[in-house]
Amino acid sequence: MSVKRIGIDAGGSLIKLAYFEDEKLHVRTHSYHDMPSFIQWMGIIAPNAKIVVTGGKSRHIQERLATPAVEMDEFAATPAGAAYLLQQEAKHSLKTSILVNIGTGTSFYLLKEDAAERIGGTGVGGGTLLGLGNLLVGTDTFKEIVSLAGKGKRSAVDLQVKDIYEPLEPPIPGHFTASNFGKAFSFDAAGKDDLMAALVGMIAETVMLMAVQAAASRQIKDIVYFGGTVAGNLPLQSVLKEATHAFGCRALFLDKGEYSGAVGALLQQ
Ligand SMILES: Nc1ncnc2c1ncn2[C@@H]1O[C@H](COP(=O)(O)OP(=O)(O)OP(=O)(O)O)[C@@H](O)[C@H]1O
Ligand SMILES: [Mg+2]
């Protein structure tokens, strides 16, 4: 069966696709390393479709497609898609929230009832996870980094507030991070898993702190985290959730959130 419309998000790391078939939303990921299979798949499923492309590598993709495509700004497509997914997945009755897309890099959006705007970003994101993962333990495979992080102990690598205050009672919660990787200059007992747990923790805390500050300055409580770095990454999700709550906000996750850009492109009028 061929589809009428398809949204493509050509990001810095991965190609994401979204389309409706039998009125149901379908999503898919392709790698830039296997363009022939992507082009072949497009020829089968969407030979006559209206194609809307978003993301930093939109041009790269368009040059390789057989049919012309329409371009959409990723900073419009991403919050539009996330707002749709939030509603579909019925996570909550949405008024306003901060959206956080942790892709190769990270972007922050303010989502209001009828509009969204990009309010900032940081270069700390999924590219940092793969890059520092490679430098620290010699693996740049997302799955392996996540699996190591799930088994590791951050306390072997990070300096916690209680480590500094001991034996005194600290004025802020003792398990808060005083210094990410702060024990790494003198340790003898950190394994690959501990290092990856600390790396995931540093990325999660950096992104979370920017999100809660953006939320607090606007009296917002809900923060929605999504993107390729969040999907299937339970260690990252768990730090994001716990730390967001510690700062008085609520953390929400979208089941198909890594496809927000593609969904926003698909829905473009
Ligand atoms: N199979 C995979 N291959 C590569 N990266 C993966 C994979 N699965 C998850 N990731 C993680 O997802 C990140 C990319 O997320 P995402 O696809 O949302 O970003 P992007 O849209 O390509 O980048 P950006 O929006 O910043 O241009 C990678 O940096 C990596 O940490
Ligand atoms: Mg992206």
Coordinates of C-alpha atoms and ligand atoms in Angstrom, one line a residue:
M1 CA 0.0 0.0 0.0
S2 CA 1.3 3.4 -0.8
V3 CA 0.8 6.4 1.5
K4 CA -0.5 9.9 0.6
R5 CA 1.9 11.9 2.9
I6 CA 5.1 11.3 4.7
G7 CA 7.1 13.4 7.2
I8 CA 10.9 13.0 7.2
D9 CA 13.1 14.3 10.0
A10 CA 16.7 14.3 8.7
G11 CA 18.6 15.0 11.9
G12 CA 22.3 15.1 12.7
S13 CA 22.4 11.4 13.6
L14 CA 19.4 9.6 12.3
I15 CA 16.6 9.8 9.7
K16 CA 13.1 9.5 11.3
L17 CA 9.9 9.0 9.3
A18 CA 6.2 9.3 10.1
Y19 CA 3.1 8.4 8.0
F20 CA -0.5 7.4 8.4
E21 CA -1.7 4.0 7.2
D22 CA -5.3 2.9 7.8
E23 CA -5.6 6.1 9.9
K24 CA -2.9 4.8 12.3
L25 CA 0.4 6.6 12.9
H26 CA 3.5 4.6 11.8
V27 CA 7.1 5.6 12.5
R28 CA 10.4 4.3 11.3
T29 CA 14.1 5.1 11.7
H30 CA 16.8 4.8 9.0
S31 CA 20.6 5.2 9.2
Y32 CA 22.5 7.6 6.9
H33 CA 25.0 4.6 6.5
D34 CA 22.4 2.7 4.5
M35 CA 20.9 5.3 2.1
P36 CA 20.1 2.7 -0.7
S37 CA 17.6 0.8 1.6
F38 CA 16.0 4.1 2.6
I39 CA 15.6 5.3 -1.0
Q40 CA 14.3 1.8 -2.0
W41 CA 11.8 1.8 0.9
M42 CA 10.6 5.3 0.0
G43 CA 10.0 4.1 -3.6
I44 CA 7.8 1.3 -2.4
I45 CA 5.8 2.9 0.4
A46 CA 5.6 6.5 -0.9
P47 CA 6.1 6.7 -4.7
N48 CA 3.5 9.5 -5.1
A49 CA 3.3 10.9 -1.6
K50 CA 3.5 14.5 -0.6
I51 CA 6.9 14.6 1.2
V52 CA 7.7 17.1 3.9
V53 CA 11.3 17.1 5.1
T54 CA 12.7 18.8 8.2
G55 CA 16.0 18.7 10.2
G56 CA 19.5 19.9 9.5
K57 CA 20.1 17.4 6.8
S58 CA 16.9 18.2 4.8
R59 CA 18.9 19.2 1.7
H60 CA 21.1 16.1 1.9
I61 CA 17.9 13.9 1.8
Q62 CA 16.1 15.9 -0.9
E63 CA 19.0 15.6 -3.2
R64 CA 18.7 11.8 -3.0
L65 CA 14.9 11.5 -3.3
A66 CA 13.2 10.7 -6.7
T67 CA 10.3 13.1 -6.0
P68 CA 10.5 16.7 -4.9
A69 CA 9.8 17.5 -1.3
V70 CA 8.6 20.5 0.8
E71 CA 10.9 21.8 3.5
M72 CA 9.8 22.7 7.0
D73 CA 11.8 24.4 9.8
E74 CA 12.7 21.8 12.5
F75 CA 12.1 24.4 15.2
A76 CA 8.4 24.5 14.0
A77 CA 8.0 20.8 13.2
T78 CA 9.4 19.5 16.5
P79 CA 7.1 21.2 19.0
A80 CA 4.1 20.7 16.6
G81 CA 4.8 17.0 16.5
A82 CA 5.4 16.8 20.2
A83 CA 2.1 18.6 21.0
Y84 CA 0.3 16.1 18.8
L85 CA 2.0 13.1 20.4
L86 CA 1.2 14.5 23.9
Q87 CA -2.4 14.8 23.1
Q88 CA -2.5 11.3 21.4
E89 CA -0.7 9.6 24.2
A90 CA -3.0 11.5 26.6
K91 CA -0.2 12.1 29.1
H92 CA -2.0 15.1 30.6
S93 CA -4.4 17.9 29.9
L94 CA -1.9 20.3 28.5
K95 CA -1.8 24.0 29.1
T96 CA 1.8 25.1 29.0
S97 CA 5.0 23.1 29.3
I98 CA 8.7 23.1 28.5
L99 CA 9.6 20.7 25.7
V100 CA 13.1 19.3 25.7
N101 CA 14.4 17.5 22.6
I102 CA 17.6 15.6 23.4
G103 CA 18.9 14.7 19.9
T104 CA 22.5 15.0 18.8
G105 CA 22.3 18.4 20.5
T106 CA 19.5 19.6 22.8
S107 CA 16.7 22.2 22.1
F108 CA 14.2 23.7 24.5
Y109 CA 10.7 24.9 23.6
L110 CA 8.0 26.7 25.3
L111 CA 4.7 25.1 24.4
K112 CA 1.5 27.1 25.0
E113 CA -2.1 26.2 24.2
D114 CA -1.9 27.4 20.7
A115 CA 1.7 28.2 19.9
A116 CA 5.3 27.1 20.5
E117 CA 8.7 28.8 20.4
R118 CA 12.3 27.7 20.7
I119 CA 13.7 29.2 23.9
G120 CA 17.2 27.9 23.9
G121 CA 19.6 25.0 23.5
T122 CA 22.8 23.3 24.6
G123 CA 25.5 21.3 22.8
V124 CA 25.3 18.8 25.6
G125 CA 23.2 15.9 24.1
G126 CA 23.3 12.6 22.4
G127 CA 26.4 13.4 20.4
T128 CA 28.1 14.1 23.7
L129 CA 27.0 10.7 25.0
L130 CA 28.5 8.9 21.9
G131 CA 31.6 11.1 21.7
L132 CA 32.6 11.0 25.4
G133 CA 31.5 7.3 25.6
N134 CA 34.1 6.6 22.9
L135 CA 36.8 8.7 24.6
L136 CA 36.2 7.3 28.0
V137 CA 35.5 3.6 27.5
G138 CA 36.1 3.0 23.8
T139 CA 32.6 2.3 22.6
D140 CA 30.4 4.6 20.6
T141 CA 27.4 2.2 20.4
F142 CA 24.3 3.8 21.9
K143 CA 23.0 0.4 23.1
E144 CA 26.2 -0.6 24.8
I145 CA 26.7 2.8 26.5
V146 CA 23.1 2.6 27.8
S147 CA 23.6 -1.0 29.0
L148 CA 26.9 -0.1 30.8
A149 CA 25.3 2.9 32.4
G150 CA 22.4 0.8 33.7
K151 CA 24.9 -1.4 35.6
G152 CA 27.2 1.4 36.9
K153 CA 27.4 3.4 40.1
R154 CA 27.7 7.1 39.8
S155 CA 29.0 7.4 43.3
A156 CA 32.3 5.8 42.2
V157 CA 32.9 8.8 39.8
D158 CA 30.9 11.8 40.9
L159 CA 31.5 13.9 44.0
Q160 CA 28.3 14.2 46.0
V161 CA 27.5 17.0 48.4
K162 CA 27.8 14.5 51.3
D163 CA 31.3 13.5 50.3
I164 CA 32.4 17.1 50.8
Y165 CA 30.4 17.8 54.0
E166 CA 31.1 14.5 55.8
P167 CA 30.8 14.1 58.9
L168 CA 28.6 17.2 59.0
E169 CA 25.0 17.3 57.8
P170 CA 24.9 19.2 54.5
P171 CA 22.5 22.2 54.0
I172 CA 21.2 20.8 50.8
P173 CA 20.4 17.1 50.1
G174 CA 23.6 15.0 50.5
H175 CA 23.0 12.8 47.4
F176 CA 22.9 15.9 45.1
T177 CA 25.9 16.0 42.7
A178 CA 28.6 18.5 43.9
S179 CA 30.9 17.8 40.9
N180 CA 30.2 15.6 37.9
F181 CA 33.3 13.3 37.5
G182 CA 34.8 15.1 40.6
K183 CA 36.3 11.8 41.9
A184 CA 37.9 10.9 38.5
F185 CA 41.2 12.6 39.2
S186 CA 42.2 10.1 41.8
F187 CA 40.1 7.0 41.6
D188 CA 41.1 3.4 41.6
A189 CA 37.8 1.6 41.5
A190 CA 35.7 3.0 38.6
G191 CA 34.7 0.5 35.9
K192 CA 33.4 1.2 32.4
D193 CA 29.9 0.9 33.7
D194 CA 30.5 3.5 36.5
L195 CA 32.0 5.9 34.0
M196 CA 29.0 5.5 31.6
A197 CA 26.6 6.0 34.5
A198 CA 28.4 9.2 35.4
L199 CA 28.3 10.4 31.8
V200 CA 24.6 9.7 31.5
G201 CA 24.1 11.5 34.8
M202 CA 26.1 14.6 33.7
I203 CA 24.1 14.9 30.5
A204 CA 20.8 14.4 32.2
E205 CA 21.6 16.9 35.0
T206 CA 22.9 19.6 32.7
V207 CA 19.8 19.4 30.4
M208 CA 17.4 19.1 33.4
L209 CA 18.9 22.2 35.2
M210 CA 18.4 24.3 32.1
A211 CA 14.8 22.9 31.7
V212 CA 13.8 23.6 35.4
Q213 CA 15.2 27.1 35.2
A214 CA 13.3 27.8 32.0
A215 CA 10.2 26.4 33.8
A216 CA 10.6 28.2 37.1
S217 CA 11.1 31.6 35.4
R218 CA 7.7 31.1 33.7
Q219 CA 5.8 29.4 36.6
I220 CA 5.5 26.2 34.7
K221 CA 5.6 22.7 36.3
D222 CA 5.5 20.3 33.4
I223 CA 8.7 19.3 31.5
V224 CA 8.4 16.9 28.5
Y225 CA 11.6 15.1 27.6
F226 CA 12.0 13.3 24.3
G227 CA 14.5 12.6 21.4
G228 CA 16.7 9.8 20.2
T229 CA 18.9 10.1 23.3
V230 CA 15.9 9.5 25.6
A231 CA 14.2 6.7 23.8
G232 CA 15.0 3.3 25.3
N233 CA 17.5 5.0 27.7
L234 CA 16.2 4.1 31.1
P235 CA 19.3 5.3 33.0
L236 CA 18.9 8.8 31.5
Q237 CA 15.1 8.8 32.0
S238 CA 15.5 7.8 35.7
V239 CA 18.0 10.7 36.4
L240 CA 15.9 13.1 34.5
K241 CA 12.7 12.1 36.4
E242 CA 14.2 12.1 39.9
A243 CA 16.2 15.3 39.4
T244 CA 13.2 17.1 37.8
H245 CA 11.0 16.1 40.7
A246 CA 13.7 17.2 43.2
F247 CA 13.4 20.7 41.7
G248 CA 9.6 20.8 42.1
C249 CA 8.7 20.0 38.5
R250 CA 7.0 17.1 36.8
A251 CA 8.9 15.0 34.2
L252 CA 6.9 13.5 31.3
F253 CA 8.1 11.2 28.5
L254 CA 6.6 10.6 25.1
D255 CA 6.4 7.0 23.8
K256 CA 7.2 8.0 20.2
G257 CA 8.9 11.3 21.2
E258 CA 12.0 10.8 19.0
Y259 CA 9.6 11.1 16.0
S260 CA 8.3 14.6 17.0
G261 CA 10.1 16.3 14.1
A262 CA 8.8 13.7 11.6
V263 CA 5.3 13.9 12.9
G264 CA 5.3 17.7 12.8
A265 CA 6.4 17.5 9.2
L266 CA 3.7 14.9 8.4
L267 CA 1.0 17.2 9.9
Q268 CA 2.1 20.3 8.1
Q269 CA -0.8 21.9 6.2
Ligands
LIG1 N1 20.8 3.6 16.5 C1 21.3 4.7 16.9 N2 22.3 5.3 16.2 C2 22.9 6.5 16.6 N3 22.4 7.2 17.6 C3 21.4 6.7 18.4 C4 20.8 5.5 18.0 N4 19.8 5.2 18.9 C5 19.8 6.3 19.8 N5 20.8 7.2 19.5 C6 21.0 8.4 20.2 O1 20.2 9.4 19.7 C7 20.9 10.5 19.4 C8 20.2 11.2 18.2 O2 18.9 11.5 18.5 P1 17.9 12.1 17.4 O3 17.7 11.2 16.3 O4 16.7 12.7 18.2 O5 18.8 13.4 16.9 P2 18.9 14.0 15.5 O6 17.5 14.5 15.1 O7 19.5 13.1 14.5 O8 19.9 15.2 15.8 P3 19.6 16.8 15.9 O9 18.1 17.0 16.0 O10 20.4 17.3 17.1 O11 20.1 17.3 14.5 C9 22.3 10.1 19.1 O12 23.2 11.1 19.4 C10 22.5 8.9 20.1 O13 22.9 9.4 21.4
MG2 MG 16.4 16.1 15.7

